[in-house]
PDB file of C-alpha atoms in Angstrom:
ATOM      1  CA  MET A   1      24.981  -5.314  -3.377  1.00 91.00           C
ATOM      2  CA  VAL A   2      23.985  -1.681  -3.190  1.00 95.00           C
ATOM      3  CA  ILE A   3      20.765  -0.455  -1.599  1.00 98.00           C
ATOM      4  CA  ALA A   4      19.950   3.193  -2.264  1.00 98.00           C
ATOM      5  CA  SER A   5      17.971   4.898   0.481  1.00 98.00           C
ATOM      6  CA  VAL A   6      16.160   7.952  -0.865  1.00 97.00           C
ATOM      7  CA  HIS A   7      14.651  10.653   1.343  1.00 96.00           C
ATOM      8  CA  CYS A   8      12.610  12.981  -0.811  1.00 92.00           C
ATOM      9  CA  CYS A   9       9.481  14.427  -2.185  1.00 90.00           C
ATOM     10  CA  THR A  10       5.933  14.964  -0.941  1.00 94.00           C
ATOM     11  CA  GLU A  11       4.609  13.964   2.472  1.00 94.00           C
ATOM     12  CA  TYR A  12       1.270  12.207   3.073  1.00 94.00           C
ATOM     13  CA  THR A  13       0.603  11.030  -0.485  1.00 95.00           C
ATOM     14  CA  THR A  14       0.294   7.304  -1.153  1.00 96.00           C
ATOM     15  CA  ASP A  15       1.353   7.633  -4.783  1.00 97.00           C
ATOM     16  CA  PRO A  16       4.987   8.335  -5.606  1.00 97.00           C
ATOM     17  CA  THR A  17       5.545  11.666  -7.290  1.00 96.00           C
ATOM     18  CA  ALA A  18       6.987  11.997 -10.781  1.00 97.00           C
ATOM     19  CA  ALA A  19      10.248  13.088  -9.142  1.00 96.00           C
ATOM     20  CA  GLN A  20      10.345   9.939  -6.971  1.00 96.00           C
ATOM     21  CA  ALA A  21       9.753   7.726  -9.991  1.00 97.00           C
ATOM     22  CA  ALA A  22      12.440   9.541 -11.985  1.00 98.00           C
ATOM     23  CA  ILE A  23      14.974   9.243  -9.157  1.00 98.00           C
ATOM     24  CA  ALA A  24      14.308   5.508  -8.768  1.00 98.00           C
ATOM     25  CA  GLN A  25      14.559   4.970 -12.514  1.00 98.00           C
ATOM     26  CA  ALA A  26      17.838   6.906 -12.715  1.00 98.00           C
ATOM     27  CA  LEU A  27      19.341   5.006  -9.783  1.00 98.00           C
ATOM     28  CA  LEU A  28      18.291   1.625 -11.148  1.00 97.00           C
ATOM     29  CA  ALA A  29      19.658   2.461 -14.594  1.00 97.00           C
ATOM     30  CA  SER A  30      23.054   1.987 -12.960  1.00 96.00           C
ATOM     31  CA  PRO A  31      24.329  -1.596 -12.882  1.00 93.00           C
ATOM     32  CA  ASP A  32      25.686  -0.797  -9.411  1.00 94.00           C
ATOM     33  CA  VAL A  33      22.323  -0.268  -7.677  1.00 96.00           C
ATOM     34  CA  ASP A  34      20.297  -3.357  -6.729  1.00 96.00           C
ATOM     35  CA  LEU A  35      17.402  -1.915  -4.711  1.00 98.00           C
ATOM     36  CA  VAL A  36      15.851   1.473  -3.919  1.00 98.00           C
ATOM     37  CA  ILE A  37      14.014   2.141  -0.669  1.00 98.00           C
ATOM     38  CA  GLY A  38      12.305   5.489  -0.292  1.00 96.00           C
ATOM     39  CA  HIS A  39      11.100   7.326   2.756  1.00 93.00           C
ATOM     40  CA  HIS A  40       9.813  10.742   3.806  1.00 93.00           C
ATOM     41  CA  ALA A  41       6.136  10.482   2.810  1.00 94.00           C
ATOM     42  CA  HIS A  42       5.152   9.138   6.279  1.00 94.00           C
ATOM     43  CA  VAL A  43       2.577   6.915   4.532  1.00 96.00           C
ATOM     44  CA  VAL A  44       2.848   3.596   2.719  1.00 97.00           C
ATOM     45  CA  GLN A  45       3.610   3.878  -0.990  1.00 98.00           C
ATOM     46  CA  PRO A  46       3.743   1.215  -3.727  1.00 98.00           C
ATOM     47  CA  PHE A  47       6.466  -1.324  -4.385  1.00 99.00           C
ATOM     48  CA  GLU A  48       7.348  -1.965  -8.026  1.00 98.00           C
ATOM     49  CA  GLN A  49       9.996  -3.260 -10.353  1.00 98.00           C
ATOM     50  CA  VAL A  50      11.953  -0.815 -12.496  1.00 97.00           C
ATOM     51  CA  ASN A  51      14.429  -2.164 -15.037  1.00 90.00           C
ATOM     52  CA  GLY A  52      14.043  -5.575 -13.370  1.00 94.00           C
ATOM     53  CA  GLU A  53      15.039  -4.246  -9.929  1.00 97.00           C
ATOM     54  CA  TRP A  54      12.811  -3.471  -6.941  1.00 98.00           C
ATOM     55  CA  VAL A  55      11.709  -0.125  -5.533  1.00 98.00           C
ATOM     56  CA  ALA A  56       9.832   0.315  -2.261  1.00 98.00           C
ATOM     57  CA  HIS A  57       8.744   3.922  -2.673  1.00 98.00           C
ATOM     58  CA  GLY A  58       7.615   4.446   0.934  1.00 97.00           C
ATOM     59  CA  LEU A  59       7.471   2.274   4.048  1.00 96.00           C
ATOM     60  CA  GLY A  60       5.226   4.459   6.138  1.00 94.00           C
ATOM     61  CA  ASN A  61       5.924   5.860   9.547  1.00 87.00           C
ATOM     62  CA  HIS A  62       7.418   3.441  12.060  1.00 83.00           C
ATOM     63  CA  ILE A  63       9.256   5.975  14.207  1.00 78.00           C
ATOM     64  CA  ALA A  64       7.813   9.483  13.852  1.00 72.00           C
ATOM     65  CA  GLU A  65       4.744  10.396  15.867  1.00 74.00           C
ATOM     66  CA  GLN A  66       2.069  11.788  13.566  1.00 78.00           C
ATOM     67  CA  ASP A  67      -1.608  12.495  14.229  1.00 77.00           C
ATOM     68  CA  LEU A  68      -2.943  11.732  10.753  1.00 82.00           C
ATOM     69  CA  LEU A  69      -4.645   8.332  10.669  1.00 82.00           C
ATOM     70  CA  ALA A  70      -3.019   7.545   7.305  1.00 83.00           C
ATOM     71  CA  THR A  71       0.406   7.691   8.987  1.00 89.00           C
ATOM     72  CA  HIS A  72      -0.512   4.843  11.330  1.00 91.00           C
ATOM     73  CA  ASP A  73      -0.263   2.222   8.567  1.00 94.00           C
ATOM     74  CA  SER A  74       3.262   1.069   7.780  1.00 95.00           C
ATOM     75  CA  VAL A  75       5.047  -1.793   6.110  1.00 97.00           C
ATOM     76  CA  ILE A  76       8.216  -3.734   6.809  1.00 97.00           C
ATOM     77  CA  ALA A  77       9.973  -4.609   3.559  1.00 98.00           C
ATOM     78  CA  ARG A  78      11.931  -7.855   3.429  1.00 98.00           C
ATOM     79  CA  PHE A  79      14.115  -8.575   0.415  1.00 98.00           C
ATOM     80  CA  THR A  80      16.110 -11.771  -0.054  1.00 98.00           C
ATOM     81  CA  PHE A  81      19.267 -11.441  -2.132  1.00 97.00           C
ATOM     82  CA  THR A  82      20.826 -14.404  -3.905  1.00 97.00           C
ATOM     83  CA  CYS A  83      24.256 -14.501  -5.506  1.00 95.00           C
ATOM     84  CA  GLY A  84      24.146 -15.515  -9.150  1.00 95.00           C
ATOM     85  CA  PRO A  85      26.800 -17.482 -11.038  1.00 97.00           C
ATOM     86  CA  ASP A  86      28.342 -14.190 -12.190  1.00 94.00           C
ATOM     87  CA  GLY A  87      28.870 -13.090  -8.570  1.00 92.00           C
ATOM     88  CA  HIS A  88      26.155 -10.424  -8.802  1.00 90.00           C
ATOM     89  CA  TYR A  89      23.536 -10.344  -6.067  1.00 92.00           C
ATOM     90  CA  ALA A  90      19.910  -9.892  -7.039  1.00 93.00           C
ATOM     91  CA  VAL A  91      16.617  -9.737  -5.177  1.00 97.00           C
ATOM     92  CA  THR A  92      14.937 -13.135  -5.431  1.00 97.00           C
ATOM     93  CA  THR A  93      12.151 -12.703  -2.872  1.00 98.00           C
ATOM     94  CA  THR A  94      10.178  -9.557  -2.083  1.00 98.00           C
ATOM     95  CA  GLU A  95       7.861  -9.423   0.911  1.00 98.00           C
ATOM     96  CA  ALA A  96       5.698  -6.729   2.469  1.00 98.00           C
ATOM     97  CA  ILE A  97       4.782  -7.181   6.124  1.00 97.00           C
ATOM     98  CA  PRO A  98       1.915  -4.810   7.036  1.00 97.00           C
ATOM     99  CA  THR A  99       1.951  -3.135  10.442  1.00 95.00           C
ATOM    100  CA  HIS A 100      -0.173  -0.572  12.244  1.00 94.00           C
ATOM    101  CA  ILE A 101       0.823   1.991  14.863  1.00 91.00           C
ATOM    102  CA  GLU A 102      -1.384   2.662  17.875  1.00 88.00           C
ATOM    103  CA  HIS A 103      -1.112   5.040  20.796  1.00 83.00           C
ATOM    104  CA  GLN A 104      -0.717   3.107  24.039  1.00 84.00           C
ATOM    105  CA  GLY A 105      -0.159   5.016  27.237  1.00 84.00           C
ATOM    106  CA  GLN A 106       2.257   7.828  26.508  1.00 82.00           C
ATOM    107  CA  GLY A 107       3.902   6.141  23.564  1.00 81.00           C
ATOM    108  CA  LEU A 108       3.368   4.423  20.271  1.00 84.00           C
ATOM    109  CA  VAL A 109       3.402   0.694  19.613  1.00 88.00           C
ATOM    110  CA  VAL A 110       3.971  -0.952  16.239  1.00 89.00           C
ATOM    111  CA  LEU A 111       1.533  -3.852  15.964  1.00 91.00           C
ATOM    112  CA  PRO A 112       1.376  -6.711  13.480  1.00 90.00           C
ATOM    113  CA  THR A 113      -1.646  -6.992  11.230  1.00 93.00           C
ATOM    114  CA  GLY A 114      -3.159 -10.015   9.568  1.00 87.00           C
ATOM    115  CA  PRO A 115      -5.799 -11.172   7.123  1.00 85.00           C
ATOM    116  CA  GLY A 116      -9.160  -9.624   7.848  1.00 87.00           C
ATOM    117  CA  ASP A 117      -7.573  -6.608   9.522  1.00 92.00           C
ATOM    118  CA  SER A 118      -8.490  -3.376   7.728  1.00 94.00           C
ATOM    119  CA  ALA A 119      -4.962  -1.975   8.190  1.00 94.00           C
ATOM    120  CA  CYS A 120      -3.497  -5.080   6.543  1.00 95.00           C
ATOM    121  CA  GLN A 121      -5.819  -4.680   3.570  1.00 95.00           C
ATOM    122  CA  ARG A 122      -5.051  -0.967   3.200  1.00 95.00           C
ATOM    123  CA  VAL A 123      -1.309  -1.639   3.179  1.00 96.00           C
ATOM    124  CA  ALA A 124      -1.662  -4.567   0.766  1.00 96.00           C
ATOM    125  CA  ASP A 125      -3.736  -2.459  -1.620  1.00 97.00           C
ATOM    126  CA  VAL A 126      -1.200   0.361  -1.679  1.00 98.00           C
ATOM    127  CA  VAL A 127       1.999  -1.691  -2.009  1.00 98.00           C
ATOM    128  CA  ALA A 128       0.528  -3.702  -4.900  1.00 97.00           C
ATOM    129  CA  ARG A 129      -0.907  -0.678  -6.723  1.00 96.00           C
ATOM    130  CA  ARG A 130       1.844  -0.519  -9.381  1.00 97.00           C
ATOM    131  CA  GLY A 131       1.971  -4.185 -10.366  1.00 97.00           C
ATOM    132  CA  ALA A 132       4.127  -5.543  -7.559  1.00 98.00           C
ATOM    133  CA  ALA A 133       1.975  -8.630  -6.956  1.00 97.00           C
ATOM    134  CA  ALA A 134       2.309  -9.698 -10.589  1.00 97.00           C
ATOM    135  CA  ALA A 135       6.082  -9.146 -10.303  1.00 97.00           C
ATOM    136  CA  GLY A 136       6.311 -11.476  -7.292  1.00 97.00           C
ATOM    137  CA  LEU A 137       5.584  -9.412  -4.181  1.00 98.00           C
ATOM    138  CA  THR A 138       4.173 -11.478  -1.324  1.00 97.00           C
ATOM    139  CA  ILE A 139       2.156  -9.992   1.525  1.00 95.00           C
ATOM    140  CA  THR A 140       3.456 -11.776   4.628  1.00 92.00           C
ATOM    141  CA  GLU A 141       2.111 -11.918   8.165  1.00 80.00           C
ATOM    142  CA  PRO A 142       4.580 -10.903  10.875  1.00 73.00           C
TER     143      PRO A 142
END
């Protein structure tokens, strides 16, 4: 299996840019690429399927300290790959695990979120924005 990790485009926007979408589409047009995970926006961006394969456009900001409140929401992506009869691996389960970053003492702590938590709802709304829920994305508690 091949997972393409893409670092590009515009920071602090929850919608992928046209360039991000084009890059993901070009990568997934190859039979060699099974999944695209993007980063650089520092905010959560949608998950979606392109050509039957998954893209997580942006996972948020788990490690970089940022002051913007929007950068405190993040998501852990969990993809399960299964080997088919042809020997090709494919994503069979796609999960988004919402998290939230808080300042504690002199550092940052990544905290789990859950139903009823506003951070959880914000993350769920963004990751599902481009049809991911209908394609099988599950929002999972940590």
